[in-house]
Short mmCIF file of C-alpha atoms in Angstrom, two decimals:
data_model
loop_
_atom_site.label_atom_id
_atom_site.label_comp_id
_atom_site.label_asym_id
_atom_site.label_seq_id
_atom_site.Cartn_x
_atom_site.Cartn_y
_atom_site.Cartn_z
CA MET A 1 12.62 -23.94 -8.00
CA ASP A 2 13.04 -22.61 -4.47
CA GLN A 3 10.79 -19.68 -5.41
CA LEU A 4 7.76 -21.84 -6.27
CA ILE A 5 5.18 -22.16 -3.49
CA ILE A 6 2.84 -25.14 -3.90
CA PRO A 7 -0.20 -25.13 -1.60
CA LYS A 8 -1.02 -28.52 -0.16
CA ASN A 9 -3.61 -30.44 -2.23
CA TYR A 10 -4.04 -27.47 -4.56
CA HIS A 11 -6.35 -27.59 -7.55
CA SER A 12 -7.93 -24.81 -9.55
CA GLU A 13 -11.70 -24.55 -9.15
CA LEU A 14 -11.92 -23.30 -12.75
CA ASP A 15 -10.58 -24.93 -15.91
CA LEU A 16 -8.66 -22.88 -18.47
CA HIS A 17 -11.79 -21.94 -20.44
CA ASP A 18 -13.76 -20.77 -17.42
CA THR A 19 -10.72 -19.02 -16.00
CA GLN A 20 -10.66 -16.76 -19.06
CA ILE A 21 -14.30 -15.85 -18.49
CA ALA A 22 -13.65 -15.16 -14.81
CA ILE A 23 -10.64 -12.95 -15.60
CA LYS A 24 -12.84 -10.74 -17.78
CA THR A 25 -15.49 -10.65 -15.06
CA VAL A 26 -12.98 -9.41 -12.48
CA LYS A 27 -11.41 -6.84 -14.78
CA ASP A 28 -14.67 -5.42 -16.12
CA PHE A 29 -16.21 -4.97 -12.68
CA PHE A 30 -13.10 -3.55 -11.02
CA GLN A 31 -12.09 -1.02 -13.67
CA ASN A 32 -15.63 0.25 -14.18
CA LEU A 33 -16.11 0.86 -10.46
CA LEU A 34 -12.61 2.33 -10.01
CA SER A 35 -13.12 4.83 -12.85
CA LEU A 36 -16.48 5.85 -11.38
CA ARG A 37 -15.22 6.33 -7.81
CA LEU A 38 -12.05 8.25 -8.78
CA ASN A 39 -13.54 10.12 -11.78
CA LEU A 40 -11.19 8.56 -14.33
CA GLN A 41 -11.45 8.34 -18.11
CA ARG A 42 -9.74 5.60 -20.10
CA VAL A 43 -6.99 6.74 -22.50
CA SER A 44 -4.52 5.11 -24.87
CA ALA A 45 -0.94 4.82 -23.67
CA PRO A 46 2.50 3.99 -25.14
CA LEU A 47 4.18 0.61 -25.04
CA PHE A 48 7.58 2.24 -25.61
CA VAL A 49 9.14 5.68 -25.12
CA ASP A 50 12.20 7.70 -26.12
CA PRO A 51 14.97 7.05 -23.54
CA GLU A 52 15.99 10.72 -23.69
CA SER A 53 12.51 11.92 -22.70
CA GLY A 54 12.93 10.86 -19.06
CA LEU A 55 9.43 9.38 -19.17
CA ASN A 56 10.33 5.78 -18.43
CA ASP A 57 10.07 4.47 -14.88
CA ASN A 58 13.58 3.72 -13.65
CA LEU A 59 12.29 1.51 -10.82
CA ASN A 60 15.29 0.94 -8.53
CA GLY A 61 17.74 2.30 -11.07
CA VAL A 62 19.41 -1.01 -11.88
CA GLU A 63 16.78 -2.84 -13.95
CA ARG A 64 17.55 -2.92 -17.68
CA PRO A 65 14.77 -1.81 -20.00
CA VAL A 66 14.13 -3.77 -23.18
CA THR A 67 15.42 -1.61 -26.04
CA PHE A 68 15.26 -1.74 -29.80
CA GLY A 69 16.24 0.43 -32.76
CA ILE A 70 13.65 1.93 -35.12
CA LYS A 71 14.66 1.19 -38.70
CA GLU A 72 13.04 4.17 -40.45
CA GLN A 73 14.49 6.59 -37.85
CA ASN A 74 18.12 5.59 -38.39
CA GLU A 75 17.96 2.99 -35.61
CA LYS A 76 16.90 5.59 -33.05
CA PRO A 77 16.58 3.71 -29.73
CA ALA A 78 13.25 3.13 -28.00
CA GLU A 79 12.56 1.56 -24.59
CA ILE A 80 9.69 -0.71 -23.58
CA VAL A 81 8.14 0.99 -20.56
CA HIS A 82 8.67 -0.32 -17.03
CA SER A 83 5.55 1.61 -16.01
CA LEU A 84 3.76 4.81 -16.99
CA ALA A 85 4.25 6.60 -13.67
CA LYS A 86 5.67 9.75 -15.27
CA TRP A 87 3.97 9.61 -18.67
CA LYS A 88 0.52 9.89 -17.06
CA ARG A 89 1.24 13.26 -15.49
CA TYR A 90 2.46 14.58 -18.82
CA ALA A 91 -0.63 13.14 -20.55
CA LEU A 92 -3.06 14.85 -18.16
CA LYS A 93 -1.76 18.22 -19.32
CA LYS A 94 -1.48 17.29 -23.00
CA TYR A 95 -4.99 15.82 -23.15
CA GLY A 96 -6.55 18.83 -21.43
CA PHE A 97 -7.84 17.25 -18.22
CA SER A 98 -9.22 19.59 -15.54
CA MET A 99 -8.93 19.74 -11.75
CA GLY A 100 -10.45 16.65 -10.13
CA GLU A 101 -10.41 14.66 -13.38
CA GLY A 102 -8.14 11.74 -14.08
CA LEU A 103 -7.19 9.03 -16.52
CA TYR A 104 -6.53 5.31 -16.43
CA THR A 105 -5.03 2.99 -18.98
CA ASP A 106 -3.97 -0.60 -19.56
CA MET A 107 -0.23 -0.66 -19.01
CA ASN A 108 1.79 -3.56 -20.38
CA ALA A 109 5.49 -3.78 -19.59
CA ILE A 110 8.45 -6.14 -19.80
CA ARG A 111 10.77 -6.32 -16.79
CA ARG A 112 13.56 -8.56 -18.03
CA ASP A 113 15.48 -8.52 -14.74
CA GLU A 114 12.54 -9.53 -12.53
CA ASP A 115 13.06 -12.47 -10.17
CA THR A 116 9.98 -14.55 -10.90
CA ASP A 117 7.93 -16.52 -8.40
CA ASN A 118 4.24 -17.19 -7.68
CA THR A 119 3.40 -13.47 -7.82
CA HIS A 120 6.14 -11.95 -10.02
CA SER A 121 6.49 -12.24 -13.79
CA ILE A 122 8.67 -10.62 -16.44
CA PHE A 123 5.37 -9.51 -18.03
CA VAL A 124 3.65 -6.75 -16.06
CA ASP A 125 0.06 -5.73 -16.68
CA GLN A 126 -1.63 -3.13 -14.53
CA TRP A 127 -4.11 -0.31 -14.53
CA ASP A 128 -2.08 2.86 -14.38
CA TRP A 129 -4.14 5.83 -13.21
CA GLU A 130 -3.49 9.50 -12.51
CA LYS A 131 -5.65 12.39 -11.30
CA ILE A 132 -5.17 16.17 -11.10
CA ILE A 133 -5.28 17.59 -7.58
CA SER A 134 -4.74 21.03 -6.07
CA LYS A 135 -1.58 22.03 -4.23
CA LYS A 136 -3.46 22.00 -0.92
CA ASP A 137 -4.32 18.34 -1.48
CA ARG A 138 -0.68 17.33 -1.29
CA ASN A 139 -1.09 15.96 2.23
CA LEU A 140 -1.40 12.69 4.12
CA ASP A 141 -5.15 13.00 4.73
CA TYR A 142 -5.88 13.24 1.01
CA LEU A 143 -3.62 10.27 0.30
CA LYS A 144 -5.37 8.17 2.95
CA GLU A 145 -8.79 9.14 1.62
CA THR A 146 -7.76 7.95 -1.85
CA VAL A 147 -6.32 4.71 -0.45
CA ARG A 148 -9.63 4.02 1.31
CA THR A 149 -11.51 4.62 -1.95
CA VAL A 150 -9.32 2.16 -3.86
CA TYR A 151 -9.62 -0.37 -1.03
CA LYS A 152 -13.43 -0.12 -1.05
CA VAL A 153 -13.36 -0.92 -4.77
CA LEU A 154 -11.24 -3.98 -4.01
CA ARG A 155 -13.68 -5.11 -1.31
CA LYS A 156 -16.71 -4.62 -3.55
CA THR A 157 -14.99 -6.60 -6.30
CA GLU A 158 -14.38 -9.47 -3.88
CA LYS A 159 -18.01 -9.35 -2.76
CA TYR A 160 -19.18 -9.39 -6.39
CA MET A 161 -16.96 -12.35 -7.28
CA ALA A 162 -18.15 -14.26 -4.20
CA ILE A 163 -21.70 -13.89 -5.55
CA GLN A 164 -20.68 -15.06 -9.02
CA TYR A 165 -18.64 -18.08 -7.84
CA ASP A 166 -19.66 -20.22 -4.87
CA TYR A 167 -16.11 -21.33 -4.05
CA ILE A 168 -14.92 -17.77 -3.39
CA GLU A 169 -15.28 -16.58 0.19
CA GLU A 170 -14.74 -13.00 1.32
CA ILE A 171 -11.49 -12.60 3.27
CA LEU A 172 -10.71 -8.88 3.08
CA PRO A 173 -11.39 -7.03 6.35
CA HIS A 174 -13.81 -4.11 6.41
CA ASP A 175 -11.09 -1.51 7.02
CA ILE A 176 -7.51 -1.14 5.87
CA PHE A 177 -4.77 -0.58 8.49
CA PHE A 178 -2.31 2.31 7.97
CA VAL A 179 1.33 2.10 9.06
CA THR A 180 4.51 3.94 8.05
CA THR A 181 7.70 2.15 7.08
CA GLN A 182 9.44 3.59 10.16
CA GLU A 183 6.65 2.36 12.43
CA LEU A 184 7.03 -1.07 10.84
CA GLU A 185 10.76 -1.05 11.48
CA ASP A 186 10.13 -0.03 15.09
CA MET A 187 7.62 -2.90 15.49
CA PHE A 188 9.87 -5.53 13.89
CA PRO A 189 13.47 -4.27 14.17
CA ASP A 190 15.03 -7.71 13.77
CA TYR A 191 13.19 -8.62 10.57
CA THR A 192 13.66 -7.76 6.92
CA PRO A 193 11.20 -5.36 5.24
CA LYS A 194 9.42 -8.24 3.49
CA GLU A 195 9.14 -10.16 6.77
CA ARG A 196 7.66 -7.05 8.40
CA GLU A 197 5.08 -6.83 5.62
CA TYR A 198 4.19 -10.48 6.12
CA TYR A 199 3.68 -10.23 9.88
CA ILE A 200 1.64 -7.03 9.75
CA THR A 201 -0.64 -8.24 6.93
CA GLN A 202 -1.09 -11.62 8.62
CA ALA A 203 -2.26 -9.75 11.73
CA LYS A 204 -4.40 -7.08 10.02
CA GLY A 205 -5.56 -8.69 6.76
CA ALA A 206 -5.13 -5.54 4.67
CA VAL A 207 -2.46 -2.89 5.23
CA CYS A 208 -1.49 0.42 3.68
CA ILE A 209 2.27 0.92 4.04
CA LEU A 210 3.19 4.61 3.92
CA GLN A 211 6.38 6.55 3.14
CA ILE A 212 8.41 4.17 0.97
CA GLY A 213 11.75 5.06 -0.57
CA ASP A 214 13.61 7.20 1.95
CA THR A 215 16.25 5.89 4.37
CA LEU A 216 14.95 4.65 7.74
CA GLU A 217 16.62 5.03 11.13
CA SER A 218 18.41 1.73 10.49
CA GLY A 219 20.19 3.35 7.55
CA GLU A 220 18.33 1.26 4.95
CA PRO A 221 15.17 2.03 2.95
CA HIS A 222 12.12 -0.21 3.35
CA ASP A 223 12.05 -0.71 -0.42
CA GLY A 224 13.31 0.96 -3.57
CA ARG A 225 11.28 3.73 -5.17
CA ALA A 226 12.25 5.85 -8.17
CA PRO A 227 13.02 9.40 -6.99
CA ASP A 228 11.20 11.31 -9.71
CA TYR A 229 7.52 10.42 -9.51
CA ASP A 230 6.25 9.64 -5.96
CA ASP A 231 6.89 12.02 -3.10
CA TRP A 232 8.52 9.60 -0.63
CA THR A 233 6.68 11.25 2.27
CA LEU A 234 3.30 10.89 0.51
CA ASN A 235 3.19 7.44 -1.09
CA ALA A 236 1.61 4.12 -0.20
CA ASP A 237 1.35 0.41 -1.05
CA ILE A 238 -1.80 -1.64 -0.49
CA VAL A 239 -0.76 -5.09 0.74
CA VAL A 240 -3.13 -7.92 1.73
CA TYR A 241 -2.69 -11.28 3.40
CA TYR A 242 -3.22 -14.15 0.96
CA PRO A 243 -3.90 -17.32 2.99
CA LEU A 244 -3.70 -19.68 0.00
CA LEU A 245 0.03 -18.98 -0.29
CA ASP A 246 0.53 -17.64 3.25
CA ILE A 247 2.12 -14.45 1.93
CA ALA A 248 1.77 -10.69 1.95
CA LEU A 249 0.53 -9.77 -1.54
CA GLU A 250 0.96 -6.23 -2.88
CA LEU A 251 -2.03 -5.25 -5.03
CA SER A 252 -1.44 -1.55 -5.58
CA SER A 253 1.21 1.13 -5.35
CA MET A 254 0.30 4.82 -5.40
CA GLY A 255 1.37 8.24 -4.29
CA ILE A 256 1.08 11.99 -4.51
CA ARG A 257 3.60 13.01 -7.12
CA VAL A 258 6.72 15.08 -6.59
CA ASP A 259 6.72 18.83 -6.69
CA LYS A 260 9.88 20.83 -7.42
CA LYS A 261 11.18 20.65 -3.85
CA ALA A 262 10.59 16.91 -3.40
CA LEU A 263 12.04 16.07 -6.82
CA LEU A 264 15.33 17.91 -6.30
CA SER A 265 15.71 16.49 -2.79
CA GLN A 266 15.02 12.91 -3.86
CA LEU A 267 17.26 13.07 -6.93
CA ASP A 268 20.05 14.19 -4.63
CA LYS A 269 19.35 11.41 -2.10
CA ALA A 270 19.25 8.82 -4.90
CA GLY A 271 22.59 9.99 -6.26
CA CYS A 272 21.27 11.02 -9.67
CA PRO A 273 20.94 14.82 -9.67
CA GLU A 274 21.78 14.84 -13.39
CA ARG A 275 18.27 13.54 -14.13
CA ALA A 276 17.01 17.05 -13.37
CA GLU A 277 18.16 17.94 -16.91
CA LEU A 278 15.79 15.48 -18.60
CA PRO A 279 12.65 16.93 -20.26
CA PHE A 280 10.06 15.49 -17.87
CA GLN A 281 12.02 16.41 -14.77
CA LYS A 282 12.64 19.92 -16.13
CA ALA A 283 8.89 20.34 -16.60
CA VAL A 284 8.30 19.45 -12.94
CA ILE A 285 11.00 21.86 -11.77
CA LYS A 286 9.58 24.66 -13.93
CA GLU A 287 6.10 23.82 -12.54
CA GLU A 288 4.72 23.26 -16.03
CA LEU A 289 2.87 20.06 -15.06
CA PRO A 290 -0.21 19.76 -12.81
CA TYR A 291 -0.11 18.49 -9.25
CA THR A 292 -1.31 14.89 -9.34
CA ILE A 293 -1.92 11.69 -7.44
CA GLY A 294 -1.70 8.33 -9.16
CA GLY A 295 -0.74 4.71 -9.00
CA GLY A 296 -0.70 1.26 -10.48
CA ILE A 297 -2.96 -1.68 -9.70
CA GLY A 298 -1.83 -5.12 -10.83
CA GLN A 299 -4.37 -6.68 -13.18
CA SER A 300 -3.01 -10.20 -12.95
CA ARG A 301 -2.40 -9.76 -9.21
CA ILE A 302 -6.03 -8.96 -8.46
CA CYS A 303 -7.26 -11.71 -10.80
CA MET A 304 -5.00 -14.20 -9.05
CA PHE A 305 -6.19 -13.02 -5.63
CA PHE A 306 -9.92 -12.86 -6.35
CA LEU A 307 -9.98 -16.17 -8.27
CA ARG A 308 -7.89 -17.85 -5.53
CA LYS A 309 -5.15 -18.99 -7.90
CA ALA A 310 -1.79 -20.27 -6.69
CA HIS A 311 0.36 -18.70 -9.42
CA ILE A 312 0.20 -15.53 -11.47
CA GLY A 313 0.90 -17.67 -14.54
CA GLU A 314 -2.62 -19.09 -14.16
CA VAL A 315 -4.11 -15.72 -15.13
CA GLN A 316 -1.52 -14.33 -17.58
CA SER A 317 0.65 -15.67 -20.39
CA SER A 318 4.37 -15.32 -19.78
CA LEU A 319 7.60 -17.35 -19.87
CA TRP A 320 8.85 -19.37 -16.91
CA PRO A 321 11.90 -21.52 -16.12
CA GLU A 322 11.43 -25.04 -17.45
CA ASP A 323 11.74 -26.65 -14.02
CA VAL A 324 8.97 -24.36 -12.72
CA VAL A 325 6.71 -25.32 -15.61
CA LYS A 326 7.21 -29.02 -14.91
CA GLU A 327 6.76 -28.70 -11.14
CA ALA A 328 3.63 -26.58 -11.57
CA GLU A 329 2.06 -29.08 -13.97
CA ALA A 330 2.82 -31.93 -11.58
CA ASN A 331 1.00 -30.12 -8.78
CA GLY A 332 -2.19 -28.96 -10.46
CA ILE A 333 -1.05 -25.42 -11.30
CA GLN A 334 -2.21 -24.69 -14.86
CA LEU A 335 0.13 -22.14 -16.37
CA LEU A 336 -1.28 -20.37 -19.42
#
């Protein structure tokens, strides 16, 4: 119950029926513009993968994937994906994509160990995207250029929704502010990483936080990041200030993907060098996969933000603690 934020005098401007229409409006506009601006084609993607393939996202390394046995394959285990961060790079090669082309897909996942609150659910739905780049594009300038492109799509989506619905006002600033995790720690040395994100987004409105995963000068990382997809020196989160809940809200995570050098270094830092023997990781080390940039953009997160909802459960169907369900209903929060 402590995790539930209830805005004062909150009520949804849209009933359940009209909310469903608005969700489709947001998603259709955003994904169409994103695919156009980044040159992405939609593809089909797996809901589950072979654990031995190394394709699943290990997140922070402690979250348990949902597993099941396949009857006709002698109960061979399969894992529900946590995300498609690694699968996408493999798919770009398999599907025959060329330099400068990319893919996007609807990714659905179950994160059974998630701590739920207004913005977190055990059900994760996002647009996962990935694009082939050249080796020379593995640099900070290219990453920032891509971040700005994604942010412009977010701004145009907000502008479009403000035209469609009178109650929605534009709150995103014109430009996104870039800051590294070490710069954030230097600015706010006495605060936790999440508190730093809150204060910087409250001040700037929209922030791109760079270089997530490696250890900072304090001896602690800003946040966890799996060691085998993003290059920790070339990744980024887009975080915005959400005044309805008075929080920093992460909308997107992205990064230039590891090459051989970054992968081996990060596996060693993360204490899991044995993962270098898995098929996907071997393919990176042998340089059999293309250089890529990619990320995930939360579908329910952006719907919640653009429709000015107080809880992610107002735009997606999931399961919540019973006390949260009762408290939400008593305070005008309509969980699906």
